[in-house]
PDB file of C-alpha atoms in Angstrom:
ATOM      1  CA  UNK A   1      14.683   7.548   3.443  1.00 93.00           C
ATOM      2  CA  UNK A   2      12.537   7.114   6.043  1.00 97.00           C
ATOM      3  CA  UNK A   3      12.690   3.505   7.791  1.00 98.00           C
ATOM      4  CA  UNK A   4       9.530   2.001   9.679  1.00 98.00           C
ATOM      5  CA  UNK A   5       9.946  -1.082  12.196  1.00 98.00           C
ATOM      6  CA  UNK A   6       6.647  -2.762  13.078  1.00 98.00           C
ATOM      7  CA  UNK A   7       6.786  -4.972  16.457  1.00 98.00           C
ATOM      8  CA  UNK A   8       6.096  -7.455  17.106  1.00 97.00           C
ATOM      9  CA  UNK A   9       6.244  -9.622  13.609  1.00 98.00           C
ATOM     10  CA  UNK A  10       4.059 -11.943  14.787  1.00 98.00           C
ATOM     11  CA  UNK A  11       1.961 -12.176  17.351  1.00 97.00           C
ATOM     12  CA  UNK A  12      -0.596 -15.226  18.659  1.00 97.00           C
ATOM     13  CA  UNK A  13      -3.909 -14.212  20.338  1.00 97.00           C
ATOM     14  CA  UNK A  14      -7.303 -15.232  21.283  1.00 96.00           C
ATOM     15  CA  UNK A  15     -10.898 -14.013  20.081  1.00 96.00           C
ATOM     16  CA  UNK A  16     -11.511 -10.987  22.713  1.00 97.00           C
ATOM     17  CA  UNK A  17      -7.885 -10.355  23.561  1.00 97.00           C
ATOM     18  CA  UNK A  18      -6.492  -6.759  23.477  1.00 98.00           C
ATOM     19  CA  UNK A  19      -3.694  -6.447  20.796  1.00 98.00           C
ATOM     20  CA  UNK A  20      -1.643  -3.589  20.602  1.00 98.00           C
ATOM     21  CA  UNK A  21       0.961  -4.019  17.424  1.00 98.00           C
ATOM     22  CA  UNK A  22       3.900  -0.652  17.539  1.00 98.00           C
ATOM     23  CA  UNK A  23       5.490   1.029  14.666  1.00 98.00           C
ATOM     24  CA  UNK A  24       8.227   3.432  15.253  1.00 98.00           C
ATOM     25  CA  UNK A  25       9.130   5.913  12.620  1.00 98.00           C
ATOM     26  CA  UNK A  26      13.061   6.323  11.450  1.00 98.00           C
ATOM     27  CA  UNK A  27      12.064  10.487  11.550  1.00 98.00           C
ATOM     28  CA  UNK A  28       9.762  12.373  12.510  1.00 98.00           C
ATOM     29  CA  UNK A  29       6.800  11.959  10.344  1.00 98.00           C
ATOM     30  CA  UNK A  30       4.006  14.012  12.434  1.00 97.00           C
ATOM     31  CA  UNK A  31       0.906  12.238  12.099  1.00 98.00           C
ATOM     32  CA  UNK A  32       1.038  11.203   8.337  1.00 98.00           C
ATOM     33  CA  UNK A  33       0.534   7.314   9.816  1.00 98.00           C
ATOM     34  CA  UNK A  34      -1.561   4.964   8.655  1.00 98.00           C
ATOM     35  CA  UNK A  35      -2.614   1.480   9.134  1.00 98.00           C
ATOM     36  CA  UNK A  36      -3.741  -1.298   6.752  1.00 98.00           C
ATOM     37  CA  UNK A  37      -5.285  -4.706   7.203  1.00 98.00           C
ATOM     38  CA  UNK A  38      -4.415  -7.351   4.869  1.00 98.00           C
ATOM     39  CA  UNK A  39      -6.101 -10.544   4.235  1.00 98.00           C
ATOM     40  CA  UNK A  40      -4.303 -13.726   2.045  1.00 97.00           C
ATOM     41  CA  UNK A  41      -4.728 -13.493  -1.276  1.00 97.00           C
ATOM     42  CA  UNK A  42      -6.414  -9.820  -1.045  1.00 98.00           C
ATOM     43  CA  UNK A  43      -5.434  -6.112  -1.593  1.00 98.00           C
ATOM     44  CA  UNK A  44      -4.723  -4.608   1.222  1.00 98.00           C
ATOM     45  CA  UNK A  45      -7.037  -2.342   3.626  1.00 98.00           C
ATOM     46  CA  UNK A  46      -7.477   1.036   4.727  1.00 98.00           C
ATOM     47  CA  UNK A  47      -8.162   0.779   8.640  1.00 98.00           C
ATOM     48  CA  UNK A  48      -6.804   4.290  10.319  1.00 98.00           C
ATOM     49  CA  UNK A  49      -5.386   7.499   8.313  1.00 98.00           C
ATOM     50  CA  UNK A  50      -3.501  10.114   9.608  1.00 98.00           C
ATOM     51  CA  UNK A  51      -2.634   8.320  12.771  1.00 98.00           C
ATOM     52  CA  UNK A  52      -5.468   8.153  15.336  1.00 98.00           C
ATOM     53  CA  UNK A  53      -8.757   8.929  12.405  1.00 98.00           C
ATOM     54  CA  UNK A  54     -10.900   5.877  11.665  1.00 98.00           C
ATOM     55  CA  UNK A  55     -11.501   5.078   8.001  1.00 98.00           C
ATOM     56  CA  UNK A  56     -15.420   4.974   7.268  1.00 97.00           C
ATOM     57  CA  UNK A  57     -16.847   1.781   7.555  1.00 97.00           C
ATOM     58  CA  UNK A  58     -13.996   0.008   9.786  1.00 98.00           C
ATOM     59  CA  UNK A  59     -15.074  -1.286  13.480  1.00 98.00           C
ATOM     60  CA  UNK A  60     -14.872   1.184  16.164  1.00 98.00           C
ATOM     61  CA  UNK A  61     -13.131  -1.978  17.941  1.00 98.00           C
ATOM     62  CA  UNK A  62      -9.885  -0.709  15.732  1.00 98.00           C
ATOM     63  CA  UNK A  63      -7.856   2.701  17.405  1.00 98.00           C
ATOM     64  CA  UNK A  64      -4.990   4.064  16.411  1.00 98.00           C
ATOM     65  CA  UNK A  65      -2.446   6.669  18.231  1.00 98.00           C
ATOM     66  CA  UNK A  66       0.946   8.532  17.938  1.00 98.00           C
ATOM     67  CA  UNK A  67       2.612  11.602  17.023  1.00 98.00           C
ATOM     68  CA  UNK A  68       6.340  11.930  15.701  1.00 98.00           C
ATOM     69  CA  UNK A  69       7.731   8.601  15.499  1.00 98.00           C
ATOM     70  CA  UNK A  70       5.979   6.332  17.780  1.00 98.00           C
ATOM     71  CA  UNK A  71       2.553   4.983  16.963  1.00 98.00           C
ATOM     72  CA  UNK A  72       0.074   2.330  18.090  1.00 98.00           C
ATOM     73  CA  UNK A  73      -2.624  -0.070  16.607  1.00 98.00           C
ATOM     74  CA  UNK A  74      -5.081  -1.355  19.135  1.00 98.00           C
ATOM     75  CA  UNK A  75      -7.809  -4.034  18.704  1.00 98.00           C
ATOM     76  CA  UNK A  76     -10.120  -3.912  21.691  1.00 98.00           C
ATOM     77  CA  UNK A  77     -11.713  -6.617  21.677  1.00 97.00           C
ATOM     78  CA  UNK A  78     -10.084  -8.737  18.654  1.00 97.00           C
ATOM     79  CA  UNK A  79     -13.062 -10.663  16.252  1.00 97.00           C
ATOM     80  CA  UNK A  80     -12.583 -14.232  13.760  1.00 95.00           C
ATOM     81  CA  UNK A  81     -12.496 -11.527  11.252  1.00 96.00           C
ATOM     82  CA  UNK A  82      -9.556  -9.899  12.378  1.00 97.00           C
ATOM     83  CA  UNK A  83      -7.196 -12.957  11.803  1.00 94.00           C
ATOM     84  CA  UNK A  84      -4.605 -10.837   9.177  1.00 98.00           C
ATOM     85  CA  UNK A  85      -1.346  -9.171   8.530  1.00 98.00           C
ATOM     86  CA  UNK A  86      -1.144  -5.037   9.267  1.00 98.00           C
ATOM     87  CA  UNK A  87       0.762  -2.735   7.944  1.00 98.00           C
ATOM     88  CA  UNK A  88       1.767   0.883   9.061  1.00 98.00           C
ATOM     89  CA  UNK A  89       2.894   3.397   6.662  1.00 98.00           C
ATOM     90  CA  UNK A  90       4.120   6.171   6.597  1.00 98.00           C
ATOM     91  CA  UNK A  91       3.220   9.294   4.396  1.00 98.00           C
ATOM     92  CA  UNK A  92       5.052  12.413   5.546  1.00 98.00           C
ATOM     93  CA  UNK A  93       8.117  11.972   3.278  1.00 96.00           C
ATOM     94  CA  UNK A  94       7.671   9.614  -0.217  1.00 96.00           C
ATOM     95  CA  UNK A  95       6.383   6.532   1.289  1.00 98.00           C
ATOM     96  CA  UNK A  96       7.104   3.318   3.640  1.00 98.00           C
ATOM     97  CA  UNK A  97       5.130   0.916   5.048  1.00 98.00           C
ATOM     98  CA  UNK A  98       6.608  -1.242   8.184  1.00 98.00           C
ATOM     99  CA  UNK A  99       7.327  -4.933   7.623  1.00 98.00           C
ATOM    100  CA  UNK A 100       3.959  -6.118   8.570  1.00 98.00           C
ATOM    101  CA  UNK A 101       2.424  -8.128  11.675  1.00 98.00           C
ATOM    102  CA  UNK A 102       1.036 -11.381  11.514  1.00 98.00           C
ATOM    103  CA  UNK A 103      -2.018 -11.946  13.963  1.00 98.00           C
ATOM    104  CA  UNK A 104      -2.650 -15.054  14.328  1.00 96.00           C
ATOM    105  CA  UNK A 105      -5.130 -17.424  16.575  1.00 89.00           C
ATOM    106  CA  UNK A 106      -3.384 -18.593  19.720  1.00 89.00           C
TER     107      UNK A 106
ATOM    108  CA  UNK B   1     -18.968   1.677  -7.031  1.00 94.00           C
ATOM    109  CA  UNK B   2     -15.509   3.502  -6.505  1.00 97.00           C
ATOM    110  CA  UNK B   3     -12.552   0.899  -7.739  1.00 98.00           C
ATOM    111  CA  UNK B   4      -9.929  -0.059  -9.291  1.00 98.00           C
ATOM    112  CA  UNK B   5      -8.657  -2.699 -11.773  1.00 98.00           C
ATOM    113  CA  UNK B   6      -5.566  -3.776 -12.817  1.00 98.00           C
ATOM    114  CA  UNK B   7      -4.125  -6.022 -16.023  1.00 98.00           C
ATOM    115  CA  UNK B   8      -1.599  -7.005 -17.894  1.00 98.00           C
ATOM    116  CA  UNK B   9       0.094  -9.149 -15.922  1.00 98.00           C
ATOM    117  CA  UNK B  10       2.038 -12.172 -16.549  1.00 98.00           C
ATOM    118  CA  UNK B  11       5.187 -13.972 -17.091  1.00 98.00           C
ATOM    119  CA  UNK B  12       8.608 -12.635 -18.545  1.00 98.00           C
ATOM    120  CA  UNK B  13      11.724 -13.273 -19.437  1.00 98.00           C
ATOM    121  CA  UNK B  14      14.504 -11.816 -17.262  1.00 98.00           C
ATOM    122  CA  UNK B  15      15.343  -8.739 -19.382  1.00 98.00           C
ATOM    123  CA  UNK B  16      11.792  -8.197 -20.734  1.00 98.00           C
ATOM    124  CA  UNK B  17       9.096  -5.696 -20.855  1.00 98.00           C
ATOM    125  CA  UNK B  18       5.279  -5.706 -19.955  1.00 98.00           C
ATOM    126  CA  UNK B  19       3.044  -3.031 -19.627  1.00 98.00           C
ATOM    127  CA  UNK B  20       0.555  -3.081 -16.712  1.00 98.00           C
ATOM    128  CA  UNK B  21      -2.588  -0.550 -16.980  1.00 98.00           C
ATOM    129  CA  UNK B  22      -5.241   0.265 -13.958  1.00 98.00           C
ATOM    130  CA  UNK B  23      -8.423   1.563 -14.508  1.00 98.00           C
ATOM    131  CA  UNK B  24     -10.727   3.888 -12.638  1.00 98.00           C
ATOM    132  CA  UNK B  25     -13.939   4.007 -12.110  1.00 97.00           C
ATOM    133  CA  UNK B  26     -16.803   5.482  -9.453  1.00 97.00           C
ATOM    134  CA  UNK B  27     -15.008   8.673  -8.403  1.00 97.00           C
ATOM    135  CA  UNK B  28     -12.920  11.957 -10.524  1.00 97.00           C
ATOM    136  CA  UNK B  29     -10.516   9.986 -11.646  1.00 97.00           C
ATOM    137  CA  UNK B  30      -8.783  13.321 -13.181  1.00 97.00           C
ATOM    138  CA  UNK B  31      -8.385  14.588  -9.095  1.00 97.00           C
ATOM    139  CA  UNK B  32      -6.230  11.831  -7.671  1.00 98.00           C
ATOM    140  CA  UNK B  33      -3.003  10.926  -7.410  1.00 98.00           C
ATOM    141  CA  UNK B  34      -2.403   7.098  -8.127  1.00 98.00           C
ATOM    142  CA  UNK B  35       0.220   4.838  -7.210  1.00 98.00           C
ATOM    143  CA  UNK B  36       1.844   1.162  -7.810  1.00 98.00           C
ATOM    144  CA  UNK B  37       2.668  -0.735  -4.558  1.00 98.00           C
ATOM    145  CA  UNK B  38       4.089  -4.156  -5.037  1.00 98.00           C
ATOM    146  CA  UNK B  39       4.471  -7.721  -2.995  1.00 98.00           C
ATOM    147  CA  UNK B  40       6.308  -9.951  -3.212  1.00 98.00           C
ATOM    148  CA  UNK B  41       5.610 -13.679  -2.874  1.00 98.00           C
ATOM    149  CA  UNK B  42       5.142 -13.979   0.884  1.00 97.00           C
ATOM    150  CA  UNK B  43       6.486 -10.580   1.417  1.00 98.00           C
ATOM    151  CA  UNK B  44       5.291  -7.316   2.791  1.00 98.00           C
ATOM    152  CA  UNK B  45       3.913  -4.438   0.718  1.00 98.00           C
ATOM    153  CA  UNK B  46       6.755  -2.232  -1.322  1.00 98.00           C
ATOM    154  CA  UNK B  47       5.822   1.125  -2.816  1.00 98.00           C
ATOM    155  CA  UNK B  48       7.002   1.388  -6.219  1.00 98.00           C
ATOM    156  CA  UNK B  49       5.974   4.243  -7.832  1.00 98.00           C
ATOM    157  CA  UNK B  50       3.586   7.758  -8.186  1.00 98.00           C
ATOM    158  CA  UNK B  51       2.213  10.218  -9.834  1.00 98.00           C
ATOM    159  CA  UNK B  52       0.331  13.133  -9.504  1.00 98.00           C
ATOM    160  CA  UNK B  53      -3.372  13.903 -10.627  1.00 97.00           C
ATOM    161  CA  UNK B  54      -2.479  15.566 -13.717  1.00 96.00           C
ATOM    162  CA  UNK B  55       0.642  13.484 -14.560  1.00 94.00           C
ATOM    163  CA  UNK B  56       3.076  16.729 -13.645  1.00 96.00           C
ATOM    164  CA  UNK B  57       5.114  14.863 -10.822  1.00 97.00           C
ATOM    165  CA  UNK B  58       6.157  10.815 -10.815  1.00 98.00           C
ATOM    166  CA  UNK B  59       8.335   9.316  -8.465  1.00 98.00           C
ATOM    167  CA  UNK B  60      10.154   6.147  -7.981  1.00 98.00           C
ATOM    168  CA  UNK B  61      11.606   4.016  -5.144  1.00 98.00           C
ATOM    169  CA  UNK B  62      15.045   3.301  -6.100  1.00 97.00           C
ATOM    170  CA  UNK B  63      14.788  -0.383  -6.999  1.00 98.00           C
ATOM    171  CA  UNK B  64      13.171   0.255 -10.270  1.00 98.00           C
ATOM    172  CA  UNK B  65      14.281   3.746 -11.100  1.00 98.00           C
ATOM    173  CA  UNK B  66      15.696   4.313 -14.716  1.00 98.00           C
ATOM    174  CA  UNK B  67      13.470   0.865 -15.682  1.00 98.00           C
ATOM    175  CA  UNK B  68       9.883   1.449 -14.829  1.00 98.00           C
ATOM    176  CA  UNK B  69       7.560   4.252 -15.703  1.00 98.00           C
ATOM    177  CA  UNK B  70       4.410   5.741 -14.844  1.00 98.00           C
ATOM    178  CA  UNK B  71       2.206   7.351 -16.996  1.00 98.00           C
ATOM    179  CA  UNK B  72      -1.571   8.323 -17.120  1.00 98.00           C
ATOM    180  CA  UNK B  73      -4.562   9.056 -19.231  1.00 98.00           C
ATOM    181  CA  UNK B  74      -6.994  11.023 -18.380  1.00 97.00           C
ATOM    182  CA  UNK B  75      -9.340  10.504 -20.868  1.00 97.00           C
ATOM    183  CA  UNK B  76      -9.872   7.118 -20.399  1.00 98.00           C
ATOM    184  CA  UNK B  77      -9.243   6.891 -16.727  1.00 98.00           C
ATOM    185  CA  UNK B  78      -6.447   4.682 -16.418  1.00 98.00           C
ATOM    186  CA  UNK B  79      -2.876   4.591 -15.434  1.00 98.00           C
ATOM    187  CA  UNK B  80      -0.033   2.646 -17.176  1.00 98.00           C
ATOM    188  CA  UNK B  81       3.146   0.946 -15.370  1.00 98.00           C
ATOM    189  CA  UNK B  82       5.477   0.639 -18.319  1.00 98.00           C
ATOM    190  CA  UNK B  83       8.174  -1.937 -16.901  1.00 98.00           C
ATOM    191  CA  UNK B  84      11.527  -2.968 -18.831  1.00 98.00           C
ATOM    192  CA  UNK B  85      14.658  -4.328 -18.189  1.00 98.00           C
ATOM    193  CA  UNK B  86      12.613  -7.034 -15.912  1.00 98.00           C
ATOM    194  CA  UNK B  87      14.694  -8.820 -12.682  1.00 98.00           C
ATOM    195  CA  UNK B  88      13.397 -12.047 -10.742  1.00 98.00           C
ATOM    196  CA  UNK B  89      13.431  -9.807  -8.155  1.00 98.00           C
ATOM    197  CA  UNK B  90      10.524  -7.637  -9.605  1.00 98.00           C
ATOM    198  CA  UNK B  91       8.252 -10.794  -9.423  1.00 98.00           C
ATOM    199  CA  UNK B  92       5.251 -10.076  -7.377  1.00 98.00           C
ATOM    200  CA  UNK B  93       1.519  -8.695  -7.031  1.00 98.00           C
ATOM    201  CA  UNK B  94       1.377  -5.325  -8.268  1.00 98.00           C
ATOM    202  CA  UNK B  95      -1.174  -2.970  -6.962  1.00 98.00           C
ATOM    203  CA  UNK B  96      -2.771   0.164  -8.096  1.00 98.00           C
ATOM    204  CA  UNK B  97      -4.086   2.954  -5.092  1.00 98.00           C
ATOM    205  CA  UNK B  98      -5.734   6.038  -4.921  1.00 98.00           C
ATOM    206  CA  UNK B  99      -4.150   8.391  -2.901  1.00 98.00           C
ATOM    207  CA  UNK B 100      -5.950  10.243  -0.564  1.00 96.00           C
ATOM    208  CA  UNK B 101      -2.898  11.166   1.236  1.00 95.00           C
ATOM    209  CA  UNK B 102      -3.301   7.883   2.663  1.00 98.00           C
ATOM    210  CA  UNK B 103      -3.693   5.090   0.317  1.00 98.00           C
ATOM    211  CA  UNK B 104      -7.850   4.329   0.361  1.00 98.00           C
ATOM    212  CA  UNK B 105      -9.052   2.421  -2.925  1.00 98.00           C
ATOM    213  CA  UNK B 106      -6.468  -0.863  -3.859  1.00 98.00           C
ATOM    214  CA  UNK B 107      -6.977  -2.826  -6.818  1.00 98.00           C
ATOM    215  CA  UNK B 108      -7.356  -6.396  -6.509  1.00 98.00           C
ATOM    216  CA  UNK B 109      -3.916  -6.950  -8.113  1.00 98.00           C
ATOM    217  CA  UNK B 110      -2.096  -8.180 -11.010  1.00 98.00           C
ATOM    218  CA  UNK B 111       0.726 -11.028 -10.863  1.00 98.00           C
ATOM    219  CA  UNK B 112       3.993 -10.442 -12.434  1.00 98.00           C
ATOM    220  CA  UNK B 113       6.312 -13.324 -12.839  1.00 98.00           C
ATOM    221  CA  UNK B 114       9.674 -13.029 -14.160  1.00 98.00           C
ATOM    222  CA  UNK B 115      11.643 -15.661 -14.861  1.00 97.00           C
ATOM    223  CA  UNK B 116      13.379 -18.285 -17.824  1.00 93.00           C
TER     224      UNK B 116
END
């Protein structure tokens, strides 16, 4: 099975920061990455698919990148709204998502 | 608009059954693969289970393997979680997703609970 490790778990910012949260793959999973923003008490959401390819309708504040087993989710310029827990996942073999990160307001 | 919804949630009994059913609407249902994804009380997200558009491939992650099963109707656009043999440890949001290789439409989510 293929294992994916999210750092950090948590992580305490400010409204405008730069966050950059990593997931590393256990395998090589090409690009089949993608990323998912989750609010309390709501499904989860579709941010970036197959790595570095913005889902329609997310901000173009969100980027993703990676190839093989290293990956990265950047916020640019991080907004009140983006106060959640994300999730990578994987989707080259079955499927795993990473332990989550907490982003929270410093 | 494209969604779906889950039911049939609720509490168990440790060794019980419950069936949970999600249904489609807003896009070809029949062309999709769909799959349960799981959470537990402040946990992260756990794939569970899948199967393919026409129902000819299902997979399942080992912790529910031999207890749960997937199954799916196209006529009335819904897929079924059939769940027996119920642990504490199964207690959590369940989730239904369209797969789109990544996972792009969620459900909102149905609660399981299992306990005496």
């Amino acid at each position: 099975d293929i294992q994916m490790t999210q750092s950090p778990s948590t992580l305490s910012a400010s409204v405008g920061d730069r966050v950059t949260i990593t997931c590393r793959a256990s395998q090589s999973i090409s690009s089949w990455l993608a990323w998912y923003q989750q609010k309390p008490g709501k499904a989860p959401k579709l941010l970036i698919y197959k790595a570095s390819s913005l889902e329609s309708g997310v901000p173009s504040r969100f980027s993703g990148s990676g190839s093989g087993t290293e990956f990265t989710l950047t916020i640019s310029s991080l907004q009140p709204d983006d106060f959640a827990t994300y999730y990578c996942q994987q989707y080259n073999t079955r499927w795993t998502f990473g332990q989550g990160t907490k982003v929270e307001i410093k | 608009q494209v969604q779906l919804v889950e039911s049939g949630g609720g509490v168990v009994q440790p060794g019980g059954s419950l069936r949970l059913s999600c249904a489609a609407s807003g896009f070809t249902f029949s062309s999709y693969a769909i799959h349960w994804v799981r959470q537990a009380p402040g946990k992260g997200l756990e794939w569970v289970t899948f199967i393919r558009y026409d129902g000819s491939d299902k997979y399942y992650a080992d912790s529910v393997k031999g207890r749960f099963t997937i199954s799916r109707d196209n006529s009335k656009n819904t897929v079924y979680l059939q769940m027996n043999s119920l642990r504490a440890e199964d207690t959590a949001v369940y989730y239904c997703a369209k797969d789109r290789g990544a996972f792009d439409i969620w459900g909102q989510g149905t609660m399981v609970t299992v306990s005496s």
